[in-house]
Amino acid sequence: MNDINNEVQIIAYDPQYKEAFKILNEEWIKTFFVMETSDYKLLDHPEEQIINKGGHIAFALLNGEAVGTCALVKAKDEPLTFELSKMAVSPKAQGKKIGYLLGNALVEKAKELKAESIFLETNSILVPAIKLYEKLGFQHMPVTNAGYDRVDVQMKLDLS
């Protein structure tokens, strides 16, 4: 496992990777679904819609190239709640535990910020993603007020 951490570096958002945030996410979304208005809102304006609102974006760099990303979008102040959103790993970098490293880094960030919980929305056809979220400790919950048409799975991680 150490050799993976040596080649994959997890970093916080840097404006130079803004385009990679969009490209990596569009790549997987368009493979399985259609881009929705909510996708464009976050992907076109990550600083305004995520960072400046108290959220965080992480990138996985492999040999200096952004090959994965994930966002922690602030959903609520009281109690502090985040959405784990826009996790994407380039097909050429899959199998290197990058999704886990990104998800774990953002769960740790949420704990550091004293968040009460993190939720996420996904789709049942994304079986490897769901297994990853379960490995990170997320529990399935009933789907309510989904933010995207494609959502048929919601999960939550209690941090309190």
Rosetta silent file (secondary structure, phi, psi, omega in degrees, C-alpha in Angstrom):
SEQUENCE: MNDINNEVQIIAYDPQYKEAFKILNEEWIKTFFVMETSDYKLLDHPEEQIINKGGHIAFALLNGEAVGTCALVKAKDEPLTFELSKMAVSPKAQGKKIGYLLGNALVEKAKELKAESIFLETNSILVPAIKLYEKLGFQHMPVTNAGYDRVDVQMKLDLS
SCORE:     score description
SCORE:     0.000 S_00000001
   1 L     0.000  -33.442 -179.014    0.000    0.000    0.000 S_00000001
   2 H   -61.318  -36.233 -179.984    2.883    2.392    0.693 S_00000001
   3 H   -63.794  -30.711  177.435    4.027    2.268   -2.910 S_00000001
   4 H   -66.365  -45.829 -179.098    0.582    3.531   -3.963 S_00000001
   5 H   -64.541  -28.162  179.604    0.832    6.506   -1.622 S_00000001
   6 H   -71.388  -33.341 -178.104    4.275    7.296   -2.975 S_00000001
   7 H   -93.472  -25.950  178.877    3.077    7.589   -6.545 S_00000001
   8 E  -103.789  126.643  179.481   -0.365    9.095   -5.875 S_00000001
   9 E  -114.372  129.846  177.187   -0.441   12.458   -4.157 S_00000001
  10 E   -99.735  123.473 -178.576   -3.686   13.879   -2.702 S_00000001
  11 E  -127.879  159.283  175.445   -3.758   17.685   -2.751 S_00000001
  12 E   -77.450  165.447 -178.907   -6.272   20.411   -1.967 S_00000001
  13 L   -51.792  136.872  173.343   -7.910   22.464   -4.707 S_00000001
  14 L  -137.465  132.805 -176.773   -5.626   24.604   -6.822 S_00000001
  15 H   -53.581  -25.903  179.661   -7.033   26.798   -9.631 S_00000001
  16 H   -64.957  -16.830 -179.853   -4.621   25.215  -12.113 S_00000001
  17 H  -103.510    9.799 -179.063   -6.696   22.014  -11.841 S_00000001
  18 H   -55.057  -45.459 -178.928  -10.095   23.684  -12.355 S_00000001
  19 H   -67.012  -36.705  178.292  -10.405   22.323  -15.898 S_00000001
  20 H   -62.970  -36.213  177.922   -9.371   18.824  -14.757 S_00000001
  21 H   -56.583  -45.555 -179.056  -12.231   18.901  -12.218 S_00000001
  22 H   -71.828  -47.242 -176.337  -14.684   19.364  -15.070 S_00000001
  23 H   -61.274  -46.436 -178.800  -13.029   17.009  -17.577 S_00000001
  24 H   -61.502  -41.450 -179.251  -12.683   14.099  -15.134 S_00000001
  25 H   -73.125  -42.635  178.609  -16.324   14.382  -14.053 S_00000001
  26 H   -59.526  -37.822 -177.515  -17.776   14.890  -17.542 S_00000001
  27 H   -57.728  -49.636 -177.490  -15.893   11.795  -18.676 S_00000001
  28 H   -78.646  -37.536 -178.095  -17.622    9.429  -16.249 S_00000001
  29 H   -61.879  -45.893 -178.156  -21.021   11.161  -16.177 S_00000001
  30 H   -69.164  -20.433  176.937  -21.338   11.077  -19.975 S_00000001
  31 H   -69.791  -38.083 -173.925  -20.301    7.401  -19.984 S_00000001
  32 H  -110.383  -27.090 -171.177  -23.283    6.369  -17.839 S_00000001
  33 L  -139.900 -163.634  171.708  -25.758    9.270  -17.802 S_00000001
  34 L  -116.047  147.999  177.238  -26.444   12.721  -19.250 S_00000001
  35 L   -67.002  137.574  179.662  -25.057   15.935  -17.832 S_00000001
  36 L  -113.522  166.001  179.981  -27.650   17.858  -15.824 S_00000001
  37 H   -53.684  -42.182  179.968  -27.959   21.543  -14.922 S_00000001
  38 H   -62.750  -32.673  177.173  -26.711   20.792  -11.396 S_00000001
  39 H   -64.883  -50.631 -177.582  -23.578   19.172  -12.869 S_00000001
  40 H   -60.838  -37.866 -178.805  -22.720   22.214  -14.962 S_00000001
  41 H   -57.455  -48.111 -179.443  -23.330   24.547  -12.029 S_00000001
  42 H   -75.878  -42.347 -174.310  -20.648   22.827   -9.924 S_00000001
  43 H   -73.872  -31.484  179.226  -18.259   21.825  -12.703 S_00000001
  44 H   -82.258  -23.531 -174.688  -18.206   25.207  -14.451 S_00000001
  45 L  -136.277   58.061 -175.595  -17.889   27.222  -11.237 S_00000001
  46 H   -63.207  -33.508 -179.184  -16.127   25.105   -8.581 S_00000001
  47 H   -69.431  -48.279 -178.362  -14.648   28.085   -6.762 S_00000001
  48 H   -68.743  -41.602 -172.351  -17.923   30.030   -6.534 S_00000001
  49 H   -88.870  -20.388 -176.928  -20.187   27.014   -5.910 S_00000001
  50 L  -121.975  -63.720 -173.804  -17.954   24.872   -3.653 S_00000001
  51 H   -61.183  -52.600 -175.854  -14.771   26.512   -2.323 S_00000001
  52 H   -68.858  -11.500  179.529  -16.166   30.003   -1.566 S_00000001
  53 H  -103.008   16.643  177.086  -19.170   28.434    0.204 S_00000001
  54 L    90.371   13.155  178.085  -17.033   26.531    2.712 S_00000001
  55 L   -96.571 -177.737 -177.455  -16.516   23.370    0.700 S_00000001
  56 E  -142.574  150.064  174.850  -13.365   21.596   -0.388 S_00000001
  57 E  -129.570  134.505  176.399  -12.083   19.855   -3.502 S_00000001
  58 E  -114.484  150.739  175.744   -9.297   17.288   -3.500 S_00000001
  59 E  -125.983  146.295  171.387   -7.247   16.057   -6.432 S_00000001
  60 E  -104.014  123.278  177.628   -5.225   12.901   -6.891 S_00000001
  61 E  -106.203  133.681  175.701   -2.036   13.523   -8.802 S_00000001
  62 E  -121.483  114.008 -174.896   -0.190   10.702  -10.515 S_00000001
  63 L    52.417   41.065  176.851    3.214   11.799  -11.750 S_00000001
  64 L    82.272   -4.944 -179.001    2.019   15.391  -11.491 S_00000001
  65 E  -102.103  135.305  176.645   -1.146   14.827  -13.552 S_00000001
  66 E   -72.226  112.541 -178.295   -4.633   15.201  -12.030 S_00000001
  67 E  -116.353   -2.066  178.607   -6.174   11.754  -12.497 S_00000001
  68 E  -158.438  156.172  179.217   -8.866   11.928   -9.831 S_00000001
  69 E  -156.321  160.731  176.256  -10.964   14.409   -7.929 S_00000001
  70 E  -162.727  148.498 -178.197  -13.729   14.640   -5.351 S_00000001
  71 E  -120.104  151.109  172.163  -15.585   17.474   -3.649 S_00000001
  72 E  -116.518  104.623 -175.365  -16.947   18.097   -0.189 S_00000001
  73 E   -98.993  123.954  179.424  -19.881   20.467   -0.739 S_00000001
  74 E   -67.870  124.733 -178.758  -21.233   22.260    2.329 S_00000001
  75 E  -101.914  -34.417 -175.146  -24.916   21.416    2.571 S_00000001
  76 E  -154.538  144.264  176.721  -25.827   22.883    5.970 S_00000001
  77 L   -83.994  -42.185 -176.134  -24.210   24.956    8.719 S_00000001
  78 L  -127.152  109.553  -10.643  -26.283   23.723   11.685 S_00000001
  79 L   -73.011  152.275 -177.229  -25.530   20.929   12.150 S_00000001
  80 L   -60.209  117.934 -176.437  -22.501   21.094    9.856 S_00000001
  81 E  -133.172  136.875  177.414  -23.263   18.703    7.002 S_00000001
  82 E  -121.135  157.655  169.604  -21.403   18.069    3.768 S_00000001
  83 E  -108.265  129.878  171.182  -22.181   16.216    0.570 S_00000001
  84 E   -82.386  119.840 -168.358  -19.455   14.022   -0.885 S_00000001
  85 E  -143.420  156.715  171.688  -19.817   14.882   -4.549 S_00000001
  86 E    57.033   44.547  173.443  -18.183   14.746   -7.955 S_00000001
  87 E   -81.584  127.331  179.834  -15.842   11.837   -7.313 S_00000001
  88 E  -147.125  137.593  174.877  -14.126   10.906  -10.542 S_00000001
  89 E  -130.439  129.483  179.120  -11.066    8.850  -11.408 S_00000001
  90 L   -56.949  138.469  178.258   -9.658    8.688  -14.913 S_00000001
  91 H   -53.754  -33.114 -178.187  -10.046    5.219  -16.460 S_00000001
  92 H   -71.215  -12.427 -178.211   -6.275    5.141  -17.028 S_00000001
  93 H  -115.455    6.476 -178.778   -5.683    5.463  -13.265 S_00000001
  94 L   -71.953  152.714 -178.808   -8.361    3.108  -11.957 S_00000001
  95 L    91.483    4.951 -179.960   -7.282    0.190   -9.812 S_00000001
  96 L  -109.692   16.329  179.417   -4.804    2.280   -7.798 S_00000001
  97 L    63.586   22.894 -177.706   -7.173    2.908   -4.845 S_00000001
  98 H   -65.781  -41.383  178.384   -7.422    6.587   -5.870 S_00000001
  99 H   -59.299  -42.678  179.061  -11.157    6.800   -5.138 S_00000001
 100 H   -64.985  -44.881 -179.562  -10.548    5.470   -1.636 S_00000001
 101 H   -60.731  -42.637  178.462   -7.645    7.873   -1.034 S_00000001
 102 H   -65.523  -49.987 -178.678   -9.752   10.840   -2.193 S_00000001
 103 H   -60.523  -43.806 -179.450  -12.842    9.804   -0.230 S_00000001
 104 H   -64.616  -41.324  179.355  -10.830    9.117    2.909 S_00000001
 105 H   -60.989  -40.312 -178.847   -9.011   12.466    2.653 S_00000001
 106 H   -77.202  -30.781  173.534  -12.337   14.324    2.456 S_00000001
 107 H   -64.148  -43.562  178.541  -13.911   12.307    5.285 S_00000001
 108 H   -63.146  -38.606  177.687  -10.897   13.256    7.413 S_00000001
 109 H   -62.358  -44.620  179.323  -11.317   16.907    6.350 S_00000001
 110 H   -62.128  -39.606  177.731  -14.983   16.840    7.403 S_00000001
 111 H   -64.216  -43.295  179.021  -13.999   15.362   10.786 S_00000001
 112 H   -58.996  -35.909 -179.820  -11.354   18.076   11.196 S_00000001
 113 L   -83.603    1.813  178.896  -14.055   20.689   10.533 S_00000001
 114 L    66.015   34.543  176.455  -16.261   19.027   13.194 S_00000001
 115 L   -68.063  149.661  177.879  -18.976   18.087   10.699 S_00000001
 116 L   -83.447  -36.534 -178.427  -21.812   15.981   12.039 S_00000001
 117 E  -158.914  165.493  174.483  -22.347   13.988    8.855 S_00000001
 118 E  -131.748  135.587  174.155  -21.622   13.542    5.162 S_00000001
 119 E  -120.871  166.283  175.647  -24.166   12.299    2.654 S_00000001
 120 E  -149.146  160.764  177.786  -23.843   11.328   -0.983 S_00000001
 121 E  -126.159  137.636  179.420  -26.021   10.549   -3.959 S_00000001
 122 E  -152.373 -165.901 -178.723  -25.259    7.948   -6.578 S_00000001
 123 L  -130.826  142.995 -175.338  -26.841    5.347   -8.837 S_00000001
 124 L   -61.845  -19.173  177.811  -27.211    1.609   -8.285 S_00000001
 125 L   -75.085  -14.388 -178.914  -25.459    0.773  -11.577 S_00000001
 126 L   -91.237   63.242 -174.137  -22.217    2.208  -10.137 S_00000001
 127 H   -57.274  -46.518  178.981  -21.502   -0.900   -8.066 S_00000001
 128 H   -60.288  -37.152  178.607  -17.752   -0.288   -7.551 S_00000001
 129 H   -64.569  -44.221 -179.409  -18.500    3.252   -6.311 S_00000001
 130 H   -63.132  -41.559  177.548  -21.123    1.987   -3.859 S_00000001
 131 H   -62.024  -38.816  177.847  -18.697   -0.647   -2.537 S_00000001
 132 H   -62.788  -47.071 -178.853  -16.105    2.108   -2.074 S_00000001
 133 H   -62.957  -38.895  177.069  -18.559    4.286   -0.137 S_00000001
 134 H   -63.546  -40.171  178.747  -19.506    1.321    2.063 S_00000001
 135 H   -62.875  -32.820  177.720  -15.793    0.712    2.717 S_00000001
 136 L   -77.330   -7.340  177.030  -15.507    4.372    3.806 S_00000001
 137 L   104.674    2.374  179.374  -18.318    3.727    6.313 S_00000001
 138 L   -70.558  142.714  178.696  -21.326    5.186    4.503 S_00000001
 139 E  -112.495  143.812  177.361  -24.711    3.581    5.258 S_00000001
 140 E   -67.834  145.841  176.804  -27.638    3.314    2.846 S_00000001
 141 E  -141.478  163.597  178.336  -30.649    5.512    3.568 S_00000001
 142 L   -62.532  143.700  179.734  -34.020    6.131    1.876 S_00000001
 143 L   -78.636  123.131  176.329  -33.805    8.389   -1.181 S_00000001
 144 L  -139.808  142.529  175.709  -35.359   11.813   -0.559 S_00000001
 145 L    46.322   50.145 -178.852  -35.021   15.127   -2.413 S_00000001
 146 L   -61.148  140.360 -178.156  -32.435   13.813   -4.866 S_00000001
 147 L   -83.991   -7.884 -178.146  -30.354   16.527   -6.503 S_00000001
 148 L  -140.567  150.429  178.369  -30.114   14.709   -9.840 S_00000001
 149 L   -62.204  -31.711 -174.174  -32.513   12.688  -12.001 S_00000001
 150 L   -77.438   -8.589 -174.349  -30.034    9.774  -12.040 S_00000001
 151 L   -74.146  123.431  170.373  -29.990    9.340   -8.237 S_00000001
 152 L  -133.666    8.011  176.742  -31.510    6.123   -6.900 S_00000001
 153 E  -138.142  129.470  171.352  -29.094    5.600   -3.987 S_00000001
 154 E  -125.243  142.152 -178.438  -28.389    7.924   -1.062 S_00000001
 155 E  -136.384  156.821 -177.250  -25.898    7.157    1.675 S_00000001
 156 E  -140.760  144.489  175.084  -24.829    8.862    4.887 S_00000001
 157 E  -121.584  114.137  177.609  -21.806    8.775    7.158 S_00000001
 158 E   -82.576  129.995 -178.661  -22.398    9.931   10.738 S_00000001
 159 L  -108.193  -10.179 -175.025  -19.316   11.583   12.199 S_00000001
 160 L   -82.163    0.000    0.000  -20.698   12.645   15.596 S_00000001
